[in-house]
Short mmCIF file of C-alpha atoms and ligand atoms in Angstrom, two decimals:
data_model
loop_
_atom_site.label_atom_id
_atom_site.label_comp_id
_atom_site.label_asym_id
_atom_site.label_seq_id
_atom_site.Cartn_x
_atom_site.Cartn_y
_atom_site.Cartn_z
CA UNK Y 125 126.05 120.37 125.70
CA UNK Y 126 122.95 118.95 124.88
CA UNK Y 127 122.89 114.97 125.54
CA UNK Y 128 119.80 113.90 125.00
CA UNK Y 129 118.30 115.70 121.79
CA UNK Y 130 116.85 113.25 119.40
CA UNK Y 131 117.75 113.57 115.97
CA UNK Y 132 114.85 115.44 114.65
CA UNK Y 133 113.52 118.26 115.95
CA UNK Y 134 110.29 117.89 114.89
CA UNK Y 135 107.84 119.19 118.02
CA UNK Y 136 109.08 120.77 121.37
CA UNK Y 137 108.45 117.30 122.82
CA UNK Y 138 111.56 116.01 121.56
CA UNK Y 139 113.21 118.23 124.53
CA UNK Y 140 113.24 117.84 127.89
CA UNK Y 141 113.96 120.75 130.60
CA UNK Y 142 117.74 119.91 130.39
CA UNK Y 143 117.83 120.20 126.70
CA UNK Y 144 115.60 123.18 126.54
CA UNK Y 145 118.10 124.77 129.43
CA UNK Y 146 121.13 124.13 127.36
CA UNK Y 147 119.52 125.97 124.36
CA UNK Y 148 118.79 128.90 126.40
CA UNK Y 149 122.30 128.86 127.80
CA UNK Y 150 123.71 128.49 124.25
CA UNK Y 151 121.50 130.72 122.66
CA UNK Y 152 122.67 133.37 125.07
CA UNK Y 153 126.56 132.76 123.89
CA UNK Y 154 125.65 133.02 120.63
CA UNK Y 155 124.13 136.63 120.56
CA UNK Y 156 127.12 137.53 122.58
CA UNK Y 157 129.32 135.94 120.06
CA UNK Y 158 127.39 136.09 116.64
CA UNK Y 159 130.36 134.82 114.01
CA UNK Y 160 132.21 131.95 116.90
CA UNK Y 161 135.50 131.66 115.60
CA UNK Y 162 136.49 128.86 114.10
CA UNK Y 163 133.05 128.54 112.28
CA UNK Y 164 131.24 125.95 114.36
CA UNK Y 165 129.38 124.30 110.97
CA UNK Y 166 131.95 125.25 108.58
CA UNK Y 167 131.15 123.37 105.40
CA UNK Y 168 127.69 122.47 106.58
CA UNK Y 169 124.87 122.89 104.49
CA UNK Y 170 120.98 123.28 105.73
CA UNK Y 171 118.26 122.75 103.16
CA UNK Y 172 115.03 125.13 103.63
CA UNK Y 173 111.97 123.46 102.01
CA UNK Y 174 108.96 126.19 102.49
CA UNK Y 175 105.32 125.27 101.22
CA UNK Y 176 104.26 128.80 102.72
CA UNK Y 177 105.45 131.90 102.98
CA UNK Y 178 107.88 133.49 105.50
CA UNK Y 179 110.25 136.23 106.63
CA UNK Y 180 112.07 135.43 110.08
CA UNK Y 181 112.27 131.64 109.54
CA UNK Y 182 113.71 131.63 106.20
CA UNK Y 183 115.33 134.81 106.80
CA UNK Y 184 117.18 133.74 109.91
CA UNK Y 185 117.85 130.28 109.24
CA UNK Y 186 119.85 130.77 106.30
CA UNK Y 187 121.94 133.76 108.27
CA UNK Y 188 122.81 131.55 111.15
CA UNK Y 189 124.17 129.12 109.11
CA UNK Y 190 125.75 131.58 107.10
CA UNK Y 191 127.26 133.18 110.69
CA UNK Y 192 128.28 129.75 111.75
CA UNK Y 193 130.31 128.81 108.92
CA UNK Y 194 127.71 127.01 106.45
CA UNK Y 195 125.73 127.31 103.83
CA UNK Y 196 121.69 127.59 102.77
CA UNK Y 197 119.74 126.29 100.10
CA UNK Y 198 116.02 127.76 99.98
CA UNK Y 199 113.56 125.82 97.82
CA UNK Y 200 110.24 127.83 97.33
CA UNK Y 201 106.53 126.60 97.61
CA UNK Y 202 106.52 126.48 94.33
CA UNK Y 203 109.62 124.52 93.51
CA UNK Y 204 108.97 122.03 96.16
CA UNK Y 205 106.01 119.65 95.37
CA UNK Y 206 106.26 117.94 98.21
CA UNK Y 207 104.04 115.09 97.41
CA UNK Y 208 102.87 116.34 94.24
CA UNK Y 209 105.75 116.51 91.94
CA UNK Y 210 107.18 113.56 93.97
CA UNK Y 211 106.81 111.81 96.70
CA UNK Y 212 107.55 112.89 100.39
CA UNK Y 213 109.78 110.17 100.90
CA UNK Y 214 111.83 110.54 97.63
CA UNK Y 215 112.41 113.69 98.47
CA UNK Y 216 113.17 113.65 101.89
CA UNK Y 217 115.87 110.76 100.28
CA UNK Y 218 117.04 113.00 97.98
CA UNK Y 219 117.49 116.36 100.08
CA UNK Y 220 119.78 113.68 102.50
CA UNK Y 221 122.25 113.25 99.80
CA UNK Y 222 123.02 116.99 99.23
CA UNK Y 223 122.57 118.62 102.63
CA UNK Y 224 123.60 117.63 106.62
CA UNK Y 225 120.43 119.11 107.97
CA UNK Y 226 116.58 120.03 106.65
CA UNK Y 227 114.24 122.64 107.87
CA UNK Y 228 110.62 122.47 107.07
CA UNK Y 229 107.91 124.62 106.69
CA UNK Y 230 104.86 122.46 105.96
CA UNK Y 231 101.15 122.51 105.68
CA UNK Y 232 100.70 119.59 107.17
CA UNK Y 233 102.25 118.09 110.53
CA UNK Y 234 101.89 114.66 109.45
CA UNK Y 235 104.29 115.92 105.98
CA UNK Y 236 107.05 116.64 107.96
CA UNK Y 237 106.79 113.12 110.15
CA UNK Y 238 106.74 111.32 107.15
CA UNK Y 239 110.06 113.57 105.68
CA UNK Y 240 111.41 112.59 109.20
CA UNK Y 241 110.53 109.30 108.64
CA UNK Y 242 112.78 108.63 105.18
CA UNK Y 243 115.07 111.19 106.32
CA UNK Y 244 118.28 110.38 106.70
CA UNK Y 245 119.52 114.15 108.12
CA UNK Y 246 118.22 115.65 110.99
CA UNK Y 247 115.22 117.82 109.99
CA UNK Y 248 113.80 121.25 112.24
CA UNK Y 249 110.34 122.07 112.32
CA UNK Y 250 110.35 125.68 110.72
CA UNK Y 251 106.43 125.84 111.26
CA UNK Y 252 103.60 123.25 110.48
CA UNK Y 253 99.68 123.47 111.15
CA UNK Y 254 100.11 122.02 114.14
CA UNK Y 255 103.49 123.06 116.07
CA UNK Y 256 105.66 126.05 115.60
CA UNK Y 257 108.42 124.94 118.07
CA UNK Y 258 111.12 127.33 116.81
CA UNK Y 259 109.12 130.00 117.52
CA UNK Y 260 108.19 129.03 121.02
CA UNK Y 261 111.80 128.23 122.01
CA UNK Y 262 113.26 131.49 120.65
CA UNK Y 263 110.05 132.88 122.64
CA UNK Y 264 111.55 131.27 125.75
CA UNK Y 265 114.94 132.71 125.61
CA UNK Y 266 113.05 136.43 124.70
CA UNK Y 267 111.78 136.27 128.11
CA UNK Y 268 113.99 134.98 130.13
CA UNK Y 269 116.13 137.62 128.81
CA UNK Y 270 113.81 139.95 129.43
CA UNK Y 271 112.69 139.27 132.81
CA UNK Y 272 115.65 137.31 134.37
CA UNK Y 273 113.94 133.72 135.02
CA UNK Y 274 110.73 131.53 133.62
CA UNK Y 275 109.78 129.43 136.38
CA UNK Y 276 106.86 131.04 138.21
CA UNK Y 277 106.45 133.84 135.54
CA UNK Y 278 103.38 134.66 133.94
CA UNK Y 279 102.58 134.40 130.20
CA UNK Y 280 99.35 135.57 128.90
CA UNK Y 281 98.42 134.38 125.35
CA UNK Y 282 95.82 136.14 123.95
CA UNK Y 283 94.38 134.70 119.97
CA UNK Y 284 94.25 131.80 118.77
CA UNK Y 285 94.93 128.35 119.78
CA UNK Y 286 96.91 127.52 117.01
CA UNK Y 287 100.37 126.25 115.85
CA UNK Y 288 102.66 129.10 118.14
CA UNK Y 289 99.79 128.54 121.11
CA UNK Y 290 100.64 124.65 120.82
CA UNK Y 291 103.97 125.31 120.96
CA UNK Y 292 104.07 127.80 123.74
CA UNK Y 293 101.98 124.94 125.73
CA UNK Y 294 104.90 122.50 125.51
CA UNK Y 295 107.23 125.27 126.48
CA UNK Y 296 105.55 125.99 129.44
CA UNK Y 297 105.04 122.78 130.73
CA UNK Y 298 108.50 122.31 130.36
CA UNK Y 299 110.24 125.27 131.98
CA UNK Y 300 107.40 126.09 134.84
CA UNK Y 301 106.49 128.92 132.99
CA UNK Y 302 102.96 130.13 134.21
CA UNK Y 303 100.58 129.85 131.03
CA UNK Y 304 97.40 131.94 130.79
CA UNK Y 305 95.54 131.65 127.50
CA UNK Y 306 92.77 133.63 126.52
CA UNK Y 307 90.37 132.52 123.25
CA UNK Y 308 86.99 132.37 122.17
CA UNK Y 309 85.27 128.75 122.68
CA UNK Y 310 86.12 126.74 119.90
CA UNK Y 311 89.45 128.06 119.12
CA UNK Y 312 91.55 126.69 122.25
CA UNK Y 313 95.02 124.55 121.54
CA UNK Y 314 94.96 121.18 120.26
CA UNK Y 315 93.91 118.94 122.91
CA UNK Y 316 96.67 116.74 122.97
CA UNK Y 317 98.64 119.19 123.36
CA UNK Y 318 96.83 120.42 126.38
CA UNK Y 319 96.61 117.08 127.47
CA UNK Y 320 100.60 116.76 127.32
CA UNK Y 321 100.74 119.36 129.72
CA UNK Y 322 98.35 118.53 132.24
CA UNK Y 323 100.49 115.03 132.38
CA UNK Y 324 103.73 116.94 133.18
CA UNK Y 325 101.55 119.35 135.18
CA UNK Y 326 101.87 122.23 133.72
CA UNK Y 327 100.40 125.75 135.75
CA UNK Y 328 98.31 126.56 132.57
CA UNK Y 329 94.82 128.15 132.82
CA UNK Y 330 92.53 128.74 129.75
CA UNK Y 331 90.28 131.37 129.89
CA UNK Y 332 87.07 132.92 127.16
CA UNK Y 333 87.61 136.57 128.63
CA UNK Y 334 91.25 137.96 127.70
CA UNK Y 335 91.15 140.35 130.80
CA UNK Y 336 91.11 137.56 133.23
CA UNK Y 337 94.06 136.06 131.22
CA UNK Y 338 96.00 138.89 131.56
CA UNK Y 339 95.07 140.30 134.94
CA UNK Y 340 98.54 140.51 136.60
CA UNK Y 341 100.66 138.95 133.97
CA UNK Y 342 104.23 139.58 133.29
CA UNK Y 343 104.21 139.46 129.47
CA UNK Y 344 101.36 139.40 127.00
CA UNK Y 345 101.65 137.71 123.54
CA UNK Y 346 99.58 137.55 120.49
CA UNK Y 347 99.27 136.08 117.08
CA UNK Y 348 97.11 137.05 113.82
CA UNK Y 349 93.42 135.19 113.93
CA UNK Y 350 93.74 133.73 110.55
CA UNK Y 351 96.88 131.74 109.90
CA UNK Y 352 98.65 130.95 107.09
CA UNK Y 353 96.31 128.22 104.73
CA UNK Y 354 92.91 129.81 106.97
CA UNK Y 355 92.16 133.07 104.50
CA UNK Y 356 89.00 131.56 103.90
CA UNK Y 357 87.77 131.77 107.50
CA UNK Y 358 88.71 135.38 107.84
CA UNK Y 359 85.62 137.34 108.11
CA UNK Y 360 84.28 134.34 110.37
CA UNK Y 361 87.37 134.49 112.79
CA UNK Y 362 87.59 138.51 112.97
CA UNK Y 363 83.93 138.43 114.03
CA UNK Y 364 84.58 135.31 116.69
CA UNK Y 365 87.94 137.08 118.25
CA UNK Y 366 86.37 140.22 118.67
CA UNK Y 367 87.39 141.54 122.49
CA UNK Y 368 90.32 140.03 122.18
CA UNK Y 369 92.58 142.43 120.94
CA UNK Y 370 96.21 143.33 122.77
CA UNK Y 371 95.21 147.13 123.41
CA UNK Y 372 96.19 149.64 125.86
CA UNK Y 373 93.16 148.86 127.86
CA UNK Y 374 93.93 145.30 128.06
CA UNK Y 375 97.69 145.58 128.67
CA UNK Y 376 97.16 148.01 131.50
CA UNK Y 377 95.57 145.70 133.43
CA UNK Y 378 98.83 143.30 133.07
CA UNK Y 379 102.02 144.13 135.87
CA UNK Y 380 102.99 147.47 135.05
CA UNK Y 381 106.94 146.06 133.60
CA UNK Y 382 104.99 143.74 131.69
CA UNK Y 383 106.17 143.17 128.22
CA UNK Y 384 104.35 142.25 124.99
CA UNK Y 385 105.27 139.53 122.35
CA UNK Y 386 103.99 138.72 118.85
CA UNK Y 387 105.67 136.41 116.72
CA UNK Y 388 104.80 137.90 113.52
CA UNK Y 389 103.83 138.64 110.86
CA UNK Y 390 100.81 141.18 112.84
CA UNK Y 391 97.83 142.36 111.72
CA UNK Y 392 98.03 145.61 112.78
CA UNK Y 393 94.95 146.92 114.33
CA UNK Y 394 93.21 143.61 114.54
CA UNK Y 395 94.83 141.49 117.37
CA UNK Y 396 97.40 144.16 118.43
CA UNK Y 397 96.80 147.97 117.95
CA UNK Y 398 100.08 150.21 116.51
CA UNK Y 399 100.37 151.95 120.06
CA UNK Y 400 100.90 149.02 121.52
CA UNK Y 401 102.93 147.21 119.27
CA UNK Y 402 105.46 150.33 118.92
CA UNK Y 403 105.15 151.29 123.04
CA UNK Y 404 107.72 150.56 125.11
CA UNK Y 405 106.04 147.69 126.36
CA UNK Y 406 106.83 145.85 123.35
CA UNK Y 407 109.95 143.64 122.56
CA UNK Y 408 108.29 141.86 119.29
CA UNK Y 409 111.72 143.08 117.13
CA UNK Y 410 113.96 141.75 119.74
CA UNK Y 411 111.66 139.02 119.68
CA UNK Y 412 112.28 138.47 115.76
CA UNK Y 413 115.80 139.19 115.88
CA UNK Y 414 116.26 136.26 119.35
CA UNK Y 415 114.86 133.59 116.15
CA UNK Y 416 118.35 133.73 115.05
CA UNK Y 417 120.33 132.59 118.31
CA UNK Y 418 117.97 130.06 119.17
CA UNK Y 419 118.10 128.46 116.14
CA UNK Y 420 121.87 128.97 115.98
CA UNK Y 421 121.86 127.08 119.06
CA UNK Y 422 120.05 124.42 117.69
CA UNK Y 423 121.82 124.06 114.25
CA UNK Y 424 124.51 123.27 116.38
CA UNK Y 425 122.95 121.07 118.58
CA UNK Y 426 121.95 118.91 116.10
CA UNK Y 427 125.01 119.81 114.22
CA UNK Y 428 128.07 120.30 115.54
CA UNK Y 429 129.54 121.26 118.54
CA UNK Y 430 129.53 125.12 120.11
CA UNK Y 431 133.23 126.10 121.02
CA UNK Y 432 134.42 126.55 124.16
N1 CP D 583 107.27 134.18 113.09
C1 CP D 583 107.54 133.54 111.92
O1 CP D 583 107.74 132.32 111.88
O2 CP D 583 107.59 134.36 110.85
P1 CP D 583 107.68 133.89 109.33
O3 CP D 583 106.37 133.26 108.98
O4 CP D 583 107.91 135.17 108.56
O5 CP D 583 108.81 132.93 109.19
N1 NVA D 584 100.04 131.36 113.23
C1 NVA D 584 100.88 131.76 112.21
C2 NVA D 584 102.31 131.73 112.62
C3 NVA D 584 103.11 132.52 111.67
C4 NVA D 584 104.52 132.60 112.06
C5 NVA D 584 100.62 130.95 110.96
O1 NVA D 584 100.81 129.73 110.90
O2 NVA D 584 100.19 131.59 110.04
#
């Protein structure tokens, strides 16, 4: 079980490779056994405060705790405020008293260290500007799933360098995974977050030409070109991220069993075409549905205890 998880899992950097290798482990039990018996955080409850939109994070947050025994409350963008109707901190002091555990979605990074800060519960990064990390450790266990192992295995990111690519950095440096990235100039990961992984020495390559990236690669993943709080920059970022599209010229230059991610939501026919995201290359709904055990695994890491 995992020892050394802080209380806050706030950025993938709160792991290290044993605690990341216990979540994959667990994560693994828990889509074998979806509904562990007794109910591992029976009388829990998880507060979800969103400032954006989402599907799979809400979505699968509030059935894992449901499947483990607890209970979800979902406050909207619009009933949240956070730091408008009231302050980060009183809220953050006030969400402690009702619930065991708080998941985020924030515009923001430095919002949810500040919530962390006055927190008094154990809070989850459900997606911020800067770091997605339950999406790149649910992305983790969808490979190693899929192709047995992560050390030595080649990743090929092709998009943006935004909050997922930040996250799938620290992932990689963490686990050995081989990281390709492929982006226009300009639009690479934060560099400290590709300065993070050149510390722990990290086999991670960034490249301006996505068939270099993803010349002999074992998976290719994707993500839209204009996040969530970026409409604005639309037009500019579909011109600048033209030729890098996931299409069935680009993916047949990866390993012929390669496999294709995208955390979702997709633009469909801008970074990822329809054959390609519906070929059987593609595991992006297994992907989706893998959000759930991961983040079962880490409700009850944080949590509780998994039985057994
Ligand atoms: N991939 C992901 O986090 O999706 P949502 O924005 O729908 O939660
Ligand atoms: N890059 C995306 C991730 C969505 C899950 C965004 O922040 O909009």
């Amino acid at each position: 079980m995992i020892a050394s998880i802080r209380r806050h899992l706030v950025s993938v950097n709160d792991l290290d490779a044993a605690d990341i290798e216990d979540l994959l482990g667990n994560a693994a039990q828990l889509k074998r056994d979806r509904r562990p018996s007794p109910p591992p955080l029976s009388g829990r409850v998880a507060a979800l405060i969103f400032e954006k939109p989402s599907l799979r994070t809400r979505m699968s947050f509030d059935v894992a705790m449901y499947e483990l025994g607890g209970h979800a409350v979902y406050l909207s963008p619009a009933e949240v405020g956070l730091g408008r109707r009231e302050s980060v901190a009183d809220v953050a002091r006030v969400v402690s008293r009702y619930s065991d555990i708080a998941i985020l979605r924030t515009f923001a990074h430095e919002t949810m260290e500040e919530f962390a800060r006055y927190s008094t519960v154990p809070i989850v990064n459900g997606l911020s500007d800067l770091e997605h990390p339950c999406q790149g450790l649910s992305d983790l266990f969808t490979l190693a799933e899929a192709k047995g192992r992560l050390r030595n295995l080649t990743l090929a990111y092709v998009g943006d360098g935004n909050n997922v690519a930040n996250a799938l950095v620290l992932c990689a440096a963490k686990t050995g995974l081989r990281l390709r990235i492929a982006c226009p100039e300009g639009y690479e990961p934060d560099p400290r977050y590709l300065a993070r992984a050149r510390e722990e020495e990290a086999d991670l390559v960034i490249y301006h030409d996505a068939r270099q990236a993803v010349d002999g690669a074992d998976a290719i993943y994707t993500d839209v070109w204009t996040s969530m709080g970026q409409e604005a920059e639309y037009e500019r970022r579909r011109h600048a991220f033209h030729g890098f599209q996931v299409n069935a010229q680009l993916l047949a230059l990866a390993r012929p069993d390669a496999i294709v991610l995208h955390d979702l939501p997709a633009h469909r026919g801008e970074e990822i075409t329809d054959d390609v995201m519906d070929g059987p290359q593609s595991v992006v709904f297994e992907q989706a549905e893998n959000r759930l055990h991961m983040q079962k695994a880490i409700l009850i890491a944080l949590l509780g205890r998994i039985n057994g």
